[in-house]
PDB file of C-alpha atoms (C1' of nucleotides) in Angstrom:
ATOM      1  CA  UNK A   1      97.384 128.045 401.747  1.00  0.00           C
ATOM      2  CA  UNK A   2      97.618 125.231 399.292  1.00  0.00           C
ATOM      3  CA  UNK A   3      95.631 124.158 396.263  1.00  0.00           C
ATOM      4  CA  UNK A   4      93.698 120.916 396.548  1.00  0.00           C
ATOM      5  CA  UNK A   5      95.337 118.289 394.326  1.00  0.00           C
ATOM      6  CA  UNK A   6      93.518 116.512 391.541  1.00  0.00           C
ATOM      7  CA  UNK A   7      93.576 113.383 393.686  1.00  0.00           C
ATOM      8  CA  UNK A   8      91.227 115.112 396.140  1.00  0.00           C
ATOM      9  CA  UNK A   9      88.452 115.201 393.540  1.00  0.00           C
ATOM     10  CA  UNK A  10      89.321 112.017 391.737  1.00  0.00           C
ATOM     11  CA  UNK A  11      87.795 109.585 394.205  1.00  0.00           C
ATOM     12  CA  UNK A  12      84.682 107.429 394.084  1.00  0.00           C
ATOM     13  CA  UNK A  13      83.082 108.341 397.418  1.00  0.00           C
ATOM     14  CA  UNK A  14      81.284 111.620 396.740  1.00  0.00           C
ATOM     15  CA  UNK A  15      79.887 111.699 400.280  1.00  0.00           C
ATOM     16  CA  UNK A  16      83.357 111.571 401.784  1.00  0.00           C
ATOM     17  CA  UNK A  17      84.593 114.295 399.457  1.00  0.00           C
ATOM     18  CA  UNK A  18      81.619 116.497 400.319  1.00  0.00           C
ATOM     19  CA  UNK A  19      82.306 116.104 404.019  1.00  0.00           C
ATOM     20  CA  UNK A  20      85.988 116.916 403.531  1.00  0.00           C
ATOM     21  CA  UNK A  21      85.056 119.980 401.515  1.00  0.00           C
ATOM     22  CA  UNK A  22      83.514 121.633 404.561  1.00  0.00           C
ATOM     23  CA  UNK A  23      86.071 124.179 405.791  1.00  0.00           C
ATOM     24  CA  UNK A  24      87.931 124.494 402.491  1.00  0.00           C
ATOM     25  CA  UNK A  25      88.214 127.838 400.681  1.00  0.00           C
ATOM     26  CA  UNK A  26      86.839 128.811 397.263  1.00  0.00           C
ATOM     27  CA  UNK A  27      88.575 131.777 395.665  1.00  0.00           C
ATOM     28  CA  UNK A  28      87.719 133.529 392.418  1.00  0.00           C
ATOM     29  CA  UNK A  29      89.529 136.124 390.346  1.00  0.00           C
ATOM     30  CA  UNK A  30      87.024 137.682 387.968  1.00  0.00           C
ATOM     31  CA  UNK A  31      88.402 140.597 385.950  1.00  0.00           C
ATOM     32  CA  UNK A  32      91.077 141.107 388.570  1.00  0.00           C
ATOM     33  CA  UNK A  33      88.674 141.219 391.489  1.00  0.00           C
ATOM     34  CA  UNK A  34      89.515 138.643 394.131  1.00  0.00           C
ATOM     35  CA  UNK A  35      86.888 137.152 396.396  1.00  0.00           C
ATOM     36  CA  UNK A  36      86.895 134.071 398.576  1.00  0.00           C
ATOM     37  CA  UNK A  37      84.948 132.257 401.232  1.00  0.00           C
ATOM     38  CA  UNK A  38      85.039 129.171 403.408  1.00  0.00           C
ATOM     39  CA  UNK A  39      82.598 126.415 402.460  1.00  0.00           C
ATOM     40  CA  UNK A  40      80.185 125.845 405.351  1.00  0.00           C
ATOM     41  CA  UNK A  41      77.464 123.903 403.533  1.00  0.00           C
ATOM     42  CA  UNK A  42      77.487 121.499 400.577  1.00  0.00           C
ATOM     43  CA  UNK A  43      75.411 118.703 399.081  1.00  0.00           C
ATOM     44  CA  UNK A  44      76.456 115.528 397.278  1.00  0.00           C
ATOM     45  CA  UNK A  45      74.748 114.384 394.078  1.00  0.00           C
ATOM     46  CA  UNK A  46      75.614 110.788 393.365  1.00  0.00           C
ATOM     47  CA  UNK A  47      75.648 110.432 389.609  1.00  0.00           C
ATOM     48  CA  UNK A  48      73.298 108.183 387.673  1.00  0.00           C
ATOM     49  CA  UNK A  49      71.773 106.323 390.624  1.00  0.00           C
ATOM     50  CA  UNK A  50      70.599 109.390 392.540  1.00  0.00           C
ATOM     51  CA  UNK A  51      67.157 110.561 391.495  1.00  0.00           C
ATOM     52  CA  UNK A  52      67.894 114.101 392.711  1.00  0.00           C
ATOM     53  CA  UNK A  53      70.932 114.325 390.447  1.00  0.00           C
ATOM     54  CA  UNK A  54      70.743 116.027 387.069  1.00  0.00           C
ATOM     55  CA  UNK A  55      72.463 112.951 385.655  1.00  0.00           C
ATOM     56  CA  UNK A  56      70.006 110.440 387.111  1.00  0.00           C
ATOM     57  CA  UNK A  57      69.573 107.349 384.977  1.00  0.00           C
ATOM     58  CA  UNK A  58      72.328 108.479 382.630  1.00  0.00           C
ATOM     59  CA  UNK A  59      70.577 111.655 381.567  1.00  0.00           C
ATOM     60  CA  UNK A  60      72.999 113.691 379.461  1.00  0.00           C
ATOM     61  CA  UNK A  61      72.117 116.948 377.704  1.00  0.00           C
ATOM     62  CA  UNK A  62      73.804 120.238 376.863  1.00  0.00           C
ATOM     63  CA  UNK A  63      72.684 121.525 380.233  1.00  0.00           C
ATOM     64  CA  UNK A  64      74.391 118.913 382.413  1.00  0.00           C
ATOM     65  CA  UNK A  65      77.238 117.967 380.074  1.00  0.00           C
ATOM     66  CA  UNK A  66      79.916 119.250 382.467  1.00  0.00           C
ATOM     67  CA  UNK A  67      78.926 116.658 385.059  1.00  0.00           C
ATOM     68  CA  UNK A  68      80.597 114.090 382.810  1.00  0.00           C
ATOM     69  CA  UNK A  69      83.880 116.014 382.794  1.00  0.00           C
ATOM     70  CA  UNK A  70      87.004 114.855 384.685  1.00  0.00           C
ATOM     71  CA  UNK A  71      87.338 115.316 388.458  1.00  0.00           C
ATOM     72  CA  UNK A  72      87.995 118.895 389.523  1.00  0.00           C
ATOM     73  CA  UNK A  73      85.877 120.573 386.833  1.00  0.00           C
ATOM     74  CA  UNK A  74      83.503 123.491 387.518  1.00  0.00           C
ATOM     75  CA  UNK A  75      79.844 122.809 386.664  1.00  0.00           C
ATOM     76  CA  UNK A  76      77.589 125.855 386.692  1.00  0.00           C
ATOM     77  CA  UNK A  77      73.859 125.147 386.685  1.00  0.00           C
ATOM     78  CA  UNK A  78      71.241 127.784 385.921  1.00  0.00           C
ATOM     79  CA  UNK A  79      68.201 127.347 388.116  1.00  0.00           C
ATOM     80  CA  UNK A  80      64.823 129.006 387.559  1.00  0.00           C
ATOM     81  CA  UNK A  81      66.340 130.773 384.582  1.00  0.00           C
ATOM     82  CA  UNK A  82      68.160 133.277 386.749  1.00  0.00           C
ATOM     83  CA  UNK A  83      70.187 131.766 389.581  1.00  0.00           C
ATOM     84  CA  UNK A  84      73.670 130.408 388.986  1.00  0.00           C
ATOM     85  CA  UNK A  85      74.879 127.542 391.136  1.00  0.00           C
ATOM     86  CA  UNK A  86      78.426 126.368 391.702  1.00  0.00           C
ATOM     87  CA  UNK A  87      79.133 122.637 391.530  1.00  0.00           C
ATOM     88  CA  UNK A  88      82.356 120.690 391.834  1.00  0.00           C
ATOM     89  CA  UNK A  89      82.631 117.639 389.593  1.00  0.00           C
ATOM     90  CA  UNK A  90      84.203 114.569 391.202  1.00  0.00           C
ATOM     91  CA  UNK A  91      85.063 110.993 390.255  1.00  0.00           C
ATOM     92  CA  UNK A  92      86.322 109.817 386.880  1.00  0.00           C
ATOM     93  CA  UNK A  93      85.483 111.357 383.556  1.00  0.00           C
ATOM     94  CA  UNK A  94      82.078 110.101 382.380  1.00  0.00           C
ATOM     95  CA  UNK A  95      81.041 109.282 385.960  1.00  0.00           C
ATOM     96  CA  UNK A  96      78.771 112.286 386.715  1.00  0.00           C
ATOM     97  CA  UNK A  97      79.154 112.840 390.480  1.00  0.00           C
ATOM     98  CA  UNK A  98      78.980 116.449 391.655  1.00  0.00           C
ATOM     99  CA  UNK A  99      78.896 118.569 394.785  1.00  0.00           C
ATOM    100  CA  UNK A 100      76.752 121.687 395.127  1.00  0.00           C
ATOM    101  CA  UNK A 101      78.246 124.518 397.196  1.00  0.00           C
ATOM    102  CA  UNK A 102      75.323 125.943 399.167  1.00  0.00           C
ATOM    103  CA  UNK A 103      76.887 128.449 401.568  1.00  0.00           C
ATOM    104  CA  UNK A 104      80.139 130.240 402.342  1.00  0.00           C
ATOM    105  CA  UNK A 105      81.577 132.267 405.156  1.00  0.00           C
ATOM    106  CA  UNK A 106      83.047 135.349 403.383  1.00  0.00           C
ATOM    107  CA  UNK A 107      86.813 135.849 403.646  1.00  0.00           C
ATOM    108  CA  UNK A 108      88.491 138.064 401.017  1.00  0.00           C
ATOM    109  CA  UNK A 109      86.881 140.815 398.950  1.00  0.00           C
ATOM    110  CA  UNK A 110      83.801 141.434 401.057  1.00  0.00           C
ATOM    111  CA  UNK A 111      83.396 144.891 399.520  1.00  0.00           C
ATOM    112  CA  UNK A 112      83.407 143.393 396.026  1.00  0.00           C
ATOM    113  CA  UNK A 113      80.844 140.777 397.029  1.00  0.00           C
ATOM    114  CA  UNK A 114      78.609 143.459 398.503  1.00  0.00           C
ATOM    115  CA  UNK A 115      78.789 145.406 395.246  1.00  0.00           C
ATOM    116  CA  UNK A 116      77.954 142.334 393.166  1.00  0.00           C
ATOM    117  CA  UNK A 117      74.936 141.465 395.270  1.00  0.00           C
ATOM    118  CA  UNK A 118      73.716 145.024 395.758  1.00  0.00           C
ATOM    119  CA  UNK A 119      73.982 144.892 399.530  1.00  0.00           C
ATOM    120  CA  UNK A 120      75.155 147.761 401.698  1.00  0.00           C
ATOM    121  CA  UNK A 121      76.691 145.928 404.631  1.00  0.00           C
ATOM    122  CA  UNK A 122      77.942 142.479 405.559  1.00  0.00           C
ATOM    123  CA  UNK A 123      75.510 140.193 407.286  1.00  0.00           C
ATOM    124  CA  UNK A 124      74.612 136.517 407.188  1.00  0.00           C
ATOM    125  CA  UNK A 125      72.518 136.882 404.019  1.00  0.00           C
ATOM    126  CA  UNK A 126      75.489 137.655 401.747  1.00  0.00           C
ATOM    127  CA  UNK A 127      76.508 134.061 400.928  1.00  0.00           C
ATOM    128  CA  UNK A 128      73.772 131.931 402.452  1.00  0.00           C
ATOM    129  CA  UNK A 129      72.207 129.882 399.645  1.00  0.00           C
ATOM    130  CA  UNK A 130      73.635 128.518 396.371  1.00  0.00           C
ATOM    131  CA  UNK A 131      72.356 131.337 394.154  1.00  0.00           C
ATOM    132  CA  UNK A 132      73.902 133.936 396.418  1.00  0.00           C
ATOM    133  CA  UNK A 133      77.219 132.098 396.634  1.00  0.00           C
ATOM    134  CA  UNK A 134      77.669 132.229 392.846  1.00  0.00           C
ATOM    135  CA  UNK A 135      76.527 135.828 392.636  1.00  0.00           C
ATOM    136  CA  UNK A 136      78.891 136.988 395.375  1.00  0.00           C
ATOM    137  CA  UNK A 137      81.816 135.153 393.784  1.00  0.00           C
ATOM    138  CA  UNK A 138      81.011 136.667 390.388  1.00  0.00           C
ATOM    139  CA  UNK A 139      80.453 133.288 388.740  1.00  0.00           C
ATOM    140  CA  UNK A 140      78.369 132.668 385.629  1.00  0.00           C
ATOM    141  CA  UNK A 141      78.060 130.117 382.843  1.00  0.00           C
ATOM    142  CA  UNK A 142      81.367 131.503 381.528  1.00  0.00           C
ATOM    143  CA  UNK A 143      83.254 129.562 384.193  1.00  0.00           C
ATOM    144  CA  UNK A 144      81.464 126.273 383.565  1.00  0.00           C
ATOM    145  CA  UNK A 145      83.968 123.719 382.323  1.00  0.00           C
ATOM    146  CA  UNK A 146      87.037 125.375 383.848  1.00  0.00           C
ATOM    147  CA  UNK A 147      89.139 123.284 386.189  1.00  0.00           C
ATOM    148  CA  UNK A 148      89.759 124.313 389.782  1.00  0.00           C
ATOM    149  CA  UNK A 149      93.244 125.778 389.804  1.00  0.00           C
ATOM    150  CA  UNK A 150      92.557 127.910 386.730  1.00  0.00           C
ATOM    151  CA  UNK A 151      93.194 131.623 387.043  1.00  0.00           C
ATOM    152  CA  UNK A 152      89.519 132.452 387.528  1.00  0.00           C
ATOM    153  CA  UNK A 153      88.683 129.931 390.221  1.00  0.00           C
ATOM    154  CA  UNK A 154      90.508 127.841 392.770  1.00  0.00           C
ATOM    155  CA  UNK A 155      89.839 125.621 395.753  1.00  0.00           C
ATOM    156  CA  UNK A 156      92.247 125.828 398.685  1.00  0.00           C
ATOM    157  CA  UNK A 157      93.144 124.409 402.065  1.00  0.00           C
ATOM    158  CA  UNK A 158      94.190 127.279 404.332  1.00  0.00           C
ATOM    159  CA  UNK A 159      94.970 125.081 407.320  1.00  0.00           C
ATOM    160  CA  UNK A 160      91.567 125.468 408.944  1.00  0.00           C
ATOM    161  CA  UNK A 161      90.732 122.315 410.874  1.00  0.00           C
ATOM    162  CA  UNK A 162      87.530 121.128 412.478  1.00  0.00           C
ATOM    163  CA  UNK A 163      86.378 118.202 414.554  1.00  0.00           C
ATOM    164  CA  UNK A 164      84.329 115.431 413.049  1.00  0.00           C
ATOM    165  CA  UNK A 165      81.518 116.332 415.438  1.00  0.00           C
ATOM    166  CA  UNK A 166      81.393 119.925 414.165  1.00  0.00           C
ATOM    167  CA  UNK A 167      79.856 118.705 410.928  1.00  0.00           C
ATOM    168  CA  UNK A 168      76.112 118.090 410.756  1.00  0.00           C
ATOM    169  CA  UNK A 169      74.143 116.215 408.103  1.00  0.00           C
ATOM    170  CA  UNK A 170      70.572 116.390 406.823  1.00  0.00           C
ATOM    171  CA  UNK A 171      68.503 115.666 403.787  1.00  0.00           C
ATOM    172  CA  UNK A 172      69.079 117.946 400.813  1.00  0.00           C
ATOM    173  CA  UNK A 173      67.223 121.194 400.196  1.00  0.00           C
ATOM    174  CA  UNK A 174      64.743 121.763 397.389  1.00  0.00           C
ATOM    175  CA  UNK A 175      64.669 118.240 396.001  1.00  0.00           C
ATOM    176  CA  UNK A 176      61.371 117.042 397.477  1.00  0.00           C
ATOM    177  CA  UNK A 177      60.194 115.739 394.116  1.00  0.00           C
ATOM    178  CA  UNK A 178      63.028 113.191 394.007  1.00  0.00           C
ATOM    179  CA  UNK A 179      61.042 110.540 395.878  1.00  0.00           C
ATOM    180  CA  UNK A 180      63.052 108.326 398.187  1.00  0.00           C
ATOM    181  CA  UNK A 181      66.276 110.103 397.201  1.00  0.00           C
ATOM    182  CA  UNK A 182      64.904 113.309 398.725  1.00  0.00           C
ATOM    183  CA  UNK A 183      65.440 111.753 402.155  1.00  0.00           C
ATOM    184  CA  UNK A 184      69.090 110.790 401.689  1.00  0.00           C
ATOM    185  CA  UNK A 185      71.354 112.546 404.255  1.00  0.00           C
ATOM    186  CA  UNK A 186      73.635 113.997 401.601  1.00  0.00           C
ATOM    187  CA  UNK A 187      73.836 117.544 402.937  1.00  0.00           C
ATOM    188  CA  UNK A 188      76.774 118.519 405.155  1.00  0.00           C
ATOM    189  CA  UNK A 189      77.181 121.743 407.082  1.00  0.00           C
ATOM    190  CA  UNK A 190      79.284 123.376 409.779  1.00  0.00           C
ATOM    191  CA  UNK A 191      77.190 123.352 412.943  1.00  0.00           C
ATOM    192  CA  UNK A 192      76.383 126.727 414.414  1.00  0.00           C
ATOM    193  CA  UNK A 193      77.751 128.735 411.500  1.00  0.00           C
ATOM    194  CA  UNK A 194      75.469 131.668 410.751  1.00  0.00           C
ATOM    195  CA  UNK A 195      75.958 131.399 406.993  1.00  0.00           C
ATOM    196  CA  UNK A 196      74.394 127.926 406.840  1.00  0.00           C
ATOM    197  CA  UNK A 197      70.916 128.088 405.328  1.00  0.00           C
ATOM    198  CA  UNK A 198      68.416 127.890 408.125  1.00  0.00           C
ATOM    199  CA  UNK A 199      66.568 125.075 409.829  1.00  0.00           C
ATOM    200  CA  UNK A 200      66.201 122.610 406.964  1.00  0.00           C
ATOM    201  CA  UNK A 201      66.682 119.467 409.045  1.00  0.00           C
ATOM    202  CA  UNK A 202      63.051 119.407 410.129  1.00  0.00           C
TER     203      UNK A 202
ATOM    204  C1'  DC B   1      60.588 134.422 413.344  1.00  0.00           C
ATOM    205  C1'  DC B   2      58.004 131.873 409.809  1.00  0.00           C
ATOM    206  C1'  DG B   3      55.353 130.502 405.672  1.00  0.00           C
ATOM    207  C1'  DG B   4      53.327 131.541 401.135  1.00  0.00           C
ATOM    208  C1'  DG B   5      53.499 133.080 396.531  1.00  0.00           C
ATOM    209  C1'  DG B   6      55.347 135.484 392.547  1.00  0.00           C
ATOM    210  C1'  DA B   7      59.441 136.564 389.684  1.00  0.00           C
ATOM    211  C1'  DT B   8      61.831 135.147 385.504  1.00  0.00           C
ATOM    212  C1'  DT B   9      64.180 132.533 381.690  1.00  0.00           C
ATOM    213  C1'  DA B  10      67.553 128.772 379.845  1.00  0.00           C
ATOM    214  C1'  DT B  11      66.816 124.383 378.605  1.00  0.00           C
ATOM    215  C1'  DC B  12      64.245 120.343 377.592  1.00  0.00           C
ATOM    216  C1'  DT B  13      60.231 117.673 375.520  1.00  0.00           C
TER     217       DT B  13
ATOM    218  C1'  DG C   1      54.400 124.433 376.768  1.00  0.00           C
ATOM    219  C1'  DA C   2      56.521 122.747 381.086  1.00  0.00           C
ATOM    220  C1'  DT C   3      60.042 122.575 384.206  1.00  0.00           C
ATOM    221  C1'  DA C   4      63.484 124.063 387.746  1.00  0.00           C
ATOM    222  C1'  DA C   5      69.378 121.918 393.200  1.00  0.00           C
ATOM    223  C1'  DT C   6      66.143 129.799 394.385  1.00  0.00           C
ATOM    224  C1'  DC C   7      65.341 134.410 396.107  1.00  0.00           C
ATOM    225  C1'  DC C   8      62.833 138.248 397.795  1.00  0.00           C
ATOM    226  C1'  DC C   9      59.043 140.473 399.741  1.00  0.00           C
ATOM    227  C1'  DC C  10      55.072 140.573 402.204  1.00  0.00           C
ATOM    228  C1'  DG C  11      51.797 139.471 405.790  1.00  0.00           C
ATOM    229  C1'  DG C  12      50.813 137.390 410.215  1.00  0.00           C
ATOM    230  C1'  DC C  13      52.148 136.192 414.758  1.00  0.00           C
TER     231       DC C  13
END
DNA sequence: CCGGGGATTATCT
DNA sequence: GATAATCCCCGGC
């Protein structure tokens, strides 16, 4: 179990980083409660040139400010006023690339995640979808701006390995209004994993 | 299993 | 006042 080095995040190819992120482990320690899960679905948002990105065309506001932080920073986005979403900032400071974590396969602290989400038993709905991932991990705006490796949140390689062909791609979810960018194959997922959000490659 | 619509609120214009 | 990288529940098949 080893922490991903800063050099993992500090690269220019956000698509490559997103693909390599599949299979890695996110772990949080919120008020002493440890939870973790393996990333089985993620989407790349390519900075200022990607119309689906919050930083498209250089847009920079209080809301997306963390996207301009150095590689390896946590960017929490509040969607629809109630759902928290976990993003991983990549590339150099002031180059706003980010990766959205859309689904996890639960590992540690399943009981804690069940309590946080109000569920009674473990099934595929626990961490399937970006809002549910953040809720299960206990993340909120409080963690936005932290760096991975901080006490509250970390990103690890536990030795899990997968074949290139085990990873599928598709267009991204929920960004239909982004015009041509909505069709970009920037979503990566672990084929056959039950925690991957369903059938969106139609 | 699948699709439609309402919930709900921080942030932006 | 409008918008938004979603979720949940309900109805129909």
